mmCIF file of C-alpha atoms in Angstrom:
data_model
loop_
_atom_site.group_PDB
_atom_site.id
_atom_site.type_symbol
_atom_site.label_atom_id
_atom_site.label_comp_id
_atom_site.label_asym_id
_atom_site.label_seq_id
_atom_site.Cartn_x
_atom_site.Cartn_y
_atom_site.Cartn_z
ATOM 1 C CA MET A 1 23.322 -5.034 -10.377
ATOM 2 C CA VAL A 2 21.448 -1.919 -11.434
ATOM 3 C CA ASP A 3 22.506 1.251 -9.614
ATOM 4 C CA GLN A 4 19.659 2.887 -7.785
ATOM 5 C CA PRO A 5 19.435 6.677 -8.308
ATOM 6 C CA LEU A 6 20.632 8.579 -5.260
ATOM 7 C CA TRP A 7 17.201 9.950 -4.448
ATOM 8 C CA GLU A 8 15.816 6.419 -4.337
ATOM 9 C CA GLN A 9 18.569 5.294 -1.996
ATOM 10 C CA ILE A 10 18.005 8.232 0.334
ATOM 11 C CA GLY A 11 14.225 7.965 0.103
ATOM 12 C CA SER A 12 14.104 4.260 0.801
ATOM 13 C CA SER A 13 16.579 4.554 3.701
ATOM 14 C CA PHE A 14 14.442 7.287 5.194
ATOM 15 C CA VAL A 15 11.258 5.267 4.784
ATOM 16 C CA GLN A 16 12.848 2.214 6.392
ATOM 17 C CA HIS A 17 14.152 4.327 9.287
ATOM 18 C CA TYR A 18 10.834 6.168 9.758
ATOM 19 C CA TYR A 19 8.694 3.047 10.049
ATOM 20 C CA HIS A 20 11.277 1.300 12.195
ATOM 21 C CA LEU A 21 11.127 4.197 14.654
ATOM 22 C CA PHE A 22 7.337 4.436 14.397
ATOM 23 C CA ASP A 23 6.855 0.767 15.147
ATOM 24 C CA SER A 24 9.461 0.509 17.882
ATOM 25 C CA ASP A 25 9.461 3.870 19.715
ATOM 26 C CA ARG A 26 7.499 6.839 18.383
ATOM 27 C CA SER A 27 9.138 9.222 20.839
ATOM 28 C CA GLN A 28 12.325 8.965 18.758
ATOM 29 C CA LEU A 29 10.595 10.402 15.671
ATOM 30 C CA GLY A 30 11.576 13.933 16.709
ATOM 31 C CA THR A 31 14.990 13.325 15.183
ATOM 32 C CA ILE A 32 13.576 13.323 11.683
ATOM 33 C CA TYR A 33 11.525 16.524 11.844
ATOM 34 C CA ILE A 34 12.559 20.177 12.237
ATOM 35 C CA ASP A 35 10.821 23.166 13.775
ATOM 36 C CA GLU A 36 9.438 24.144 10.377
ATOM 37 C CA SER A 37 8.035 20.703 9.575
ATOM 38 C CA CYS A 38 4.368 20.213 8.791
ATOM 39 C CA LEU A 39 2.283 17.052 9.291
ATOM 40 C CA THR A 40 -1.217 16.421 8.001
ATOM 41 C CA TRP A 41 -2.550 13.381 9.843
ATOM 42 C CA GLU A 42 -5.928 12.181 8.548
ATOM 43 C CA GLY A 43 -6.723 15.759 7.527
ATOM 44 C CA GLN A 44 -5.529 17.444 10.745
ATOM 45 C CA GLN A 45 -2.584 19.854 10.560
ATOM 46 C CA PHE A 46 0.324 19.881 12.996
ATOM 47 C CA GLN A 47 3.039 22.503 12.717
ATOM 48 C CA GLY A 48 6.569 22.083 14.030
ATOM 49 C CA LYS A 49 8.558 19.197 15.498
ATOM 50 C CA LYS A 50 7.071 19.531 18.996
ATOM 51 C CA ALA A 51 3.434 19.445 17.881
ATOM 52 C CA ILE A 52 4.130 16.637 15.409
ATOM 53 C CA VAL A 53 5.866 14.399 17.898
ATOM 54 C CA GLY A 54 3.197 15.267 20.464
ATOM 55 C CA LYS A 55 0.546 14.006 18.060
ATOM 56 C CA LEU A 56 2.420 10.826 17.143
ATOM 57 C CA ILE A 57 3.165 9.934 20.757
ATOM 58 C CA SER A 58 -0.453 10.500 21.710
ATOM 59 C CA LEU A 59 -1.855 8.081 19.121
ATOM 60 C CA PRO A 60 -3.987 5.735 21.166
ATOM 61 C CA PHE A 61 -2.344 2.397 20.586
ATOM 62 C CA PRO A 62 0.622 0.758 22.275
ATOM 63 C CA LYS A 63 1.449 -1.487 19.354
ATOM 64 C CA ILE A 64 1.601 -0.924 15.591
ATOM 65 C CA VAL A 65 3.275 -2.700 12.703
ATOM 66 C CA HIS A 66 3.627 -1.134 9.263
ATOM 67 C CA SER A 67 4.186 -3.259 6.205
ATOM 68 C CA ILE A 68 5.279 -1.391 3.067
ATOM 69 C CA THR A 69 3.879 -2.630 -0.217
ATOM 70 C CA VAL A 70 5.357 -0.085 -2.616
ATOM 71 C CA GLN A 71 7.297 3.150 -2.438
ATOM 72 C CA ASP A 72 8.056 5.766 -5.076
ATOM 73 C CA HIS A 73 10.749 8.440 -4.896
ATOM 74 C CA GLN A 74 11.493 11.482 -7.032
ATOM 75 C CA PRO A 75 13.951 14.378 -6.888
ATOM 76 C CA THR A 76 12.398 17.853 -6.874
ATOM 77 C CA PRO A 77 13.712 20.988 -8.615
ATOM 78 C CA ASP A 78 14.794 22.408 -5.230
ATOM 79 C CA CYS A 79 16.966 19.338 -4.577
ATOM 80 C CA ASN A 80 14.534 17.783 -2.156
ATOM 81 C CA ILE A 81 13.231 14.236 -2.280
ATOM 82 C CA LEU A 82 9.563 13.381 -2.597
ATOM 83 C CA SER A 83 8.499 9.931 -1.405
ATOM 84 C CA MET A 84 5.150 8.153 -1.522
ATOM 85 C CA VAL A 85 4.504 4.941 0.412
ATOM 86 C CA VAL A 86 1.599 2.506 0.125
ATOM 87 C CA GLY A 87 1.194 -0.252 2.631
ATOM 88 C CA GLN A 88 -0.778 -1.843 5.404
ATOM 89 C CA LEU A 89 -0.717 -1.341 9.119
ATOM 90 C CA LYS A 90 -1.923 -3.348 12.063
ATOM 91 C CA VAL A 91 -2.770 -1.677 15.339
ATOM 92 C CA ASP A 92 -3.013 -3.840 18.475
ATOM 93 C CA ASP A 93 -5.532 -6.610 17.695
ATOM 94 C CA ASP A 94 -7.471 -4.607 15.097
ATOM 95 C CA PRO A 95 -7.861 -5.841 11.502
ATOM 96 C CA VAL A 96 -5.195 -4.809 9.030
ATOM 97 C CA MET A 97 -5.809 -1.458 7.294
ATOM 98 C CA GLY A 98 -4.350 0.070 4.157
ATOM 99 C CA PHE A 99 -2.552 3.417 4.368
ATOM 100 C CA HIS A 100 -0.679 5.859 2.174
ATOM 101 C CA GLN A 101 1.818 8.446 3.271
ATOM 102 C CA SER A 102 3.902 11.052 1.484
ATOM 103 C CA PHE A 103 7.057 12.729 2.675
ATOM 104 C CA LEU A 104 9.192 15.634 1.477
ATOM 105 C CA LEU A 105 12.810 15.334 2.565
ATOM 106 C CA LYS A 106 15.309 18.173 2.670
ATOM 107 C CA ASN A 107 19.057 18.118 3.226
ATOM 108 C CA ILE A 108 19.927 20.461 6.088
ATOM 109 C CA ASN A 109 23.492 20.508 7.436
ATOM 110 C CA SER A 110 24.268 17.181 5.755
ATOM 111 C CA ALA A 111 21.298 15.389 7.262
ATOM 112 C CA TRP A 112 18.070 14.511 5.506
ATOM 113 C CA VAL A 113 15.059 15.666 7.489
ATOM 114 C CA CYS A 114 11.351 15.489 6.832
ATOM 115 C CA THR A 115 9.806 18.916 6.232
ATOM 116 C CA ASN A 116 6.398 17.727 5.027
ATOM 117 C CA ASP A 117 4.448 14.610 5.917
ATOM 118 C CA MET A 118 0.911 13.587 4.955
ATOM 119 C CA PHE A 119 -0.761 10.422 6.233
ATOM 120 C CA ARG A 120 -4.118 8.907 5.296
ATOM 121 C CA LEU A 121 -5.733 5.581 5.959
ATOM 122 C CA ALA A 122 -6.928 3.918 2.780
ATOM 123 C CA ILE A 123 -10.690 3.987 3.006
ATOM 124 C CA HIS A 124 -11.796 2.631 -0.335
ATOM 125 C CA ASN A 125 -12.079 -0.995 -1.268
ATOM 126 C CA PHE A 126 -10.146 -2.105 -4.283
ATOM 127 C CA GLY A 127 -12.075 -4.049 -6.912
ATOM 128 C CA MET B 1 -17.365 32.213 11.522
ATOM 129 C CA ALA B 2 -15.750 31.128 8.275
ATOM 130 C CA CYS B 3 -11.968 30.747 8.383
ATOM 131 C CA ALA B 4 -10.016 32.347 5.560
ATOM 132 C CA LYS B 5 -8.573 29.577 3.473
ATOM 133 C CA GLU B 6 -4.797 29.568 3.241
ATOM 134 C CA ILE B 7 -3.507 30.687 -0.144
ATOM 135 C CA TRP B 8 -1.753 27.381 -0.809
ATOM 136 C CA GLN B 9 -5.005 25.544 -0.265
ATOM 137 C CA THR B 10 -6.809 27.787 -2.734
ATOM 138 C CA ILE B 11 -4.105 27.372 -5.353
ATOM 139 C CA GLY B 12 -3.909 23.639 -4.706
ATOM 140 C CA GLU B 13 -7.660 23.161 -5.002
ATOM 141 C CA GLY B 14 -7.688 25.106 -8.243
ATOM 142 C CA PHE B 15 -4.957 22.906 -9.707
ATOM 143 C CA VAL B 16 -6.602 19.658 -8.572
ATOM 144 C CA GLN B 17 -9.936 20.702 -10.010
ATOM 145 C CA GLU B 18 -8.361 21.647 -13.372
ATOM 146 C CA TYR B 19 -6.217 18.517 -13.529
ATOM 147 C CA TYR B 20 -9.062 16.044 -13.015
ATOM 148 C CA HIS B 21 -11.439 18.075 -15.155
ATOM 149 C CA GLN B 22 -9.008 17.831 -18.076
ATOM 150 C CA PHE B 23 -8.234 14.205 -17.258
ATOM 151 C CA ASP B 24 -11.891 13.157 -17.239
ATOM 152 C CA THR B 25 -13.383 15.307 -19.982
ATOM 153 C CA THR B 26 -10.710 15.745 -22.666
ATOM 154 C CA SER B 27 -8.447 13.517 -24.715
ATOM 155 C CA ARG B 28 -5.749 14.469 -22.199
ATOM 156 C CA THR B 29 -3.537 15.931 -24.944
ATOM 157 C CA THR B 30 -3.279 19.303 -23.186
ATOM 158 C CA LEU B 31 -2.631 17.914 -19.694
ATOM 159 C CA GLY B 32 1.075 18.372 -20.403
ATOM 160 C CA ASP B 33 0.569 22.137 -20.178
ATOM 161 C CA LEU B 34 0.038 21.766 -16.443
ATOM 162 C CA TYR B 35 3.576 20.430 -16.003
ATOM 163 C CA SER B 36 6.976 22.132 -16.001
ATOM 164 C CA ALA B 37 9.437 21.290 -18.764
ATOM 165 C CA ASP B 38 11.491 19.086 -16.398
ATOM 166 C CA ALA B 39 8.594 17.572 -14.495
ATOM 167 C CA CYS B 40 8.667 13.986 -13.284
ATOM 168 C CA LEU B 41 5.747 11.548 -13.237
ATOM 169 C CA THR B 42 5.713 8.154 -11.547
ATOM 170 C CA TRP B 43 2.681 6.284 -12.840
ATOM 171 C CA GLU B 44 2.123 2.963 -11.073
ATOM 172 C CA GLY B 45 5.865 2.707 -10.529
ATOM 173 C CA ALA B 46 6.938 3.627 -14.088
ATOM 174 C CA VAL B 47 8.915 6.869 -14.368
ATOM 175 C CA PHE B 48 8.363 9.514 -17.069
ATOM 176 C CA ALA B 49 10.701 12.498 -17.228
ATOM 177 C CA GLY B 50 9.861 15.767 -18.929
ATOM 178 C CA LYS B 51 6.677 17.350 -20.123
ATOM 179 C CA LYS B 52 6.751 15.572 -23.501
ATOM 180 C CA ASP B 53 7.027 12.031 -22.118
ATOM 181 C CA ILE B 54 4.459 12.752 -19.442
ATOM 182 C CA SER B 55 2.059 14.168 -21.992
ATOM 183 C CA GLU B 56 2.436 11.134 -24.236
ATOM 184 C CA LYS B 57 1.908 8.720 -21.364
ATOM 185 C CA LEU B 58 -1.264 10.416 -20.185
ATOM 186 C CA ALA B 59 -2.689 10.798 -23.679
ATOM 187 C CA SER B 60 -2.003 7.130 -24.436
ATOM 188 C CA LEU B 61 -3.750 5.595 -21.421
ATOM 189 C CA PRO B 62 -5.902 2.796 -22.835
ATOM 190 C CA PHE B 63 -9.438 3.589 -21.803
ATOM 191 C CA LYS B 64 -12.349 5.367 -23.447
ATOM 192 C CA THR B 65 -13.870 7.004 -20.402
ATOM 193 C CA ILE B 66 -12.669 7.773 -16.916
ATOM 194 C CA LYS B 67 -14.181 9.545 -13.958
ATOM 195 C CA HIS B 68 -12.361 10.518 -10.778
ATOM 196 C CA ILE B 69 -14.299 11.089 -7.583
ATOM 197 C CA ILE B 70 -12.185 12.866 -5.020
ATOM 198 C CA THR B 71 -12.777 11.811 -1.444
ATOM 199 C CA GLY B 72 -10.160 14.017 0.171
ATOM 200 C CA GLN B 73 -7.258 16.313 -0.592
ATOM 201 C CA ASP B 74 -4.527 17.657 1.680
ATOM 202 C CA PHE B 75 -2.349 20.696 1.010
ATOM 203 C CA GLN B 76 0.843 21.991 2.595
ATOM 204 C CA PRO B 77 3.264 24.803 1.775
ATOM 205 C CA THR B 78 6.918 23.795 1.565
ATOM 206 C CA LEU B 79 10.027 25.638 2.738
ATOM 207 C CA ASP B 80 10.905 26.362 -0.900
ATOM 208 C CA SER B 81 7.520 28.033 -1.444
ATOM 209 C CA CYS B 82 6.063 25.102 -3.338
ATOM 210 C CA ILE B 83 2.711 23.448 -2.707
ATOM 211 C CA PHE B 84 2.566 19.795 -1.716
ATOM 212 C CA ILE B 85 -0.723 18.020 -2.461
ATOM 213 C CA MET B 86 -2.107 14.567 -1.700
ATOM 214 C CA VAL B 87 -5.406 13.496 -3.289
ATOM 215 C CA PHE B 88 -7.293 10.272 -2.721
ATOM 216 C CA GLY B 89 -10.531 8.910 -4.046
ATOM 217 C CA GLN B 90 -11.988 6.472 -6.505
ATOM 218 C CA LEU B 91 -11.908 6.245 -10.257
ATOM 219 C CA LYS B 92 -14.081 4.430 -12.740
ATOM 220 C CA VAL B 93 -12.704 3.420 -16.112
ATOM 221 C CA ASP B 94 -15.103 2.393 -18.910
ATOM 222 C CA ASP B 95 -17.458 -0.289 -17.517
ATOM 223 C CA GLU B 96 -15.053 -1.592 -14.902
ATOM 224 C CA GLN B 97 -15.546 -1.628 -11.149
ATOM 225 C CA PRO B 98 -14.518 1.556 -9.305
ATOM 226 C CA MET B 99 -10.981 1.482 -7.965
ATOM 227 C CA ALA B 100 -9.286 3.456 -5.231
ATOM 228 C CA PHE B 101 -6.438 5.770 -6.168
ATOM 229 C CA HIS B 102 -4.126 8.258 -4.540
ATOM 230 C CA GLN B 103 -1.939 10.853 -6.152
ATOM 231 C CA VAL B 104 0.672 13.313 -4.957
ATOM 232 C CA PHE B 105 1.566 16.566 -6.721
ATOM 233 C CA MET B 106 4.216 19.213 -6.131
ATOM 234 C CA LEU B 107 3.440 22.651 -7.566
ATOM 235 C CA LYS B 108 5.982 25.391 -8.206
ATOM 236 C CA SER B 109 5.349 29.016 -9.005
ATOM 237 C CA GLN B 110 6.364 30.285 -12.427
ATOM 238 C CA PRO B 111 5.623 33.753 -13.830
ATOM 239 C CA GLY B 112 1.867 34.097 -13.857
ATOM 240 C CA THR B 113 1.121 30.474 -13.090
ATOM 241 C CA TRP B 114 1.711 27.404 -10.962
ATOM 242 C CA VAL B 115 3.033 24.260 -12.638
ATOM 243 C CA CYS B 116 3.380 20.682 -11.533
ATOM 244 C CA THR B 117 6.992 19.564 -11.141
ATOM 245 C CA ASN B 118 6.327 16.185 -9.499
ATOM 246 C CA ASP B 119 3.415 13.768 -9.834
ATOM 247 C CA MET B 120 3.033 10.271 -8.387
ATOM 248 C CA PHE B 121 -0.017 8.103 -9.057
ATOM 249 C CA ARG B 122 -0.917 4.738 -7.534
ATOM 250 C CA LEU B 123 -4.069 2.658 -7.550
ATOM 251 C CA GLY B 124 -5.243 1.592 -4.109
ATOM 252 C CA ILE B 125 -4.190 -2.000 -3.964
ATOM 253 C CA HIS B 126 -5.249 -3.237 -0.574
ATOM 254 C CA ASN B 127 -8.645 -4.516 0.330
ATOM 255 C CA LEU B 128 -10.164 -2.843 3.331
ATOM 256 C CA SER B 129 -11.242 -5.471 5.837
ATOM 257 C CA VAL B 130 -14.996 -5.488 6.355
#
């Protein structure tokens, strides 16, 4: 068994936890952000845990399922973890859509939190 | 009334413009200068560590011509005073069909310049339902 680098273990645990919360109960997502966090959601900026969770809770669908296709993780020089996720999501009865999302994770008081988050739907056809 | 652009957006846009300009119009042998010595690139899932390896990977990509068309780019400052960037768009290699791509960069300030410490590139691999 090949050992996964620590940043990959932390990154992939975070990603699993994030989408589990997103798909089951978005109101719980506040636990992963801090007051200094920043979200860019389809080009719109949201600053701070309260505004971010407010945006995510207000997304106009009761049901969503994310399916992760690939994820990449890297350590940064400031000992943070950078993660990029590519996947598909299905909202209610709408057709499946591609998405990509990037996170920056920081260790604060022994917990990994998300300080930066950028989400975009994939809007170009492949091939 | 025009809003003043945030400084991180200005710096980020400048980097993105320079990066893709070099990528598309040169032999990519000087792209390495945009990275820090210990930078990390993940290119379609393969990891390259350090400016030298990154430079060699980018210079060795097997196409004659490439053109990136940027659809959108997002910028954020980080708590460690870095700049976090996500770019998405399409690229066209040689005579092939255009393909979607997205790329993430992390920029860090060094004396007199900003360098890329982290870079992740992926082709867009899902069809968009029509």
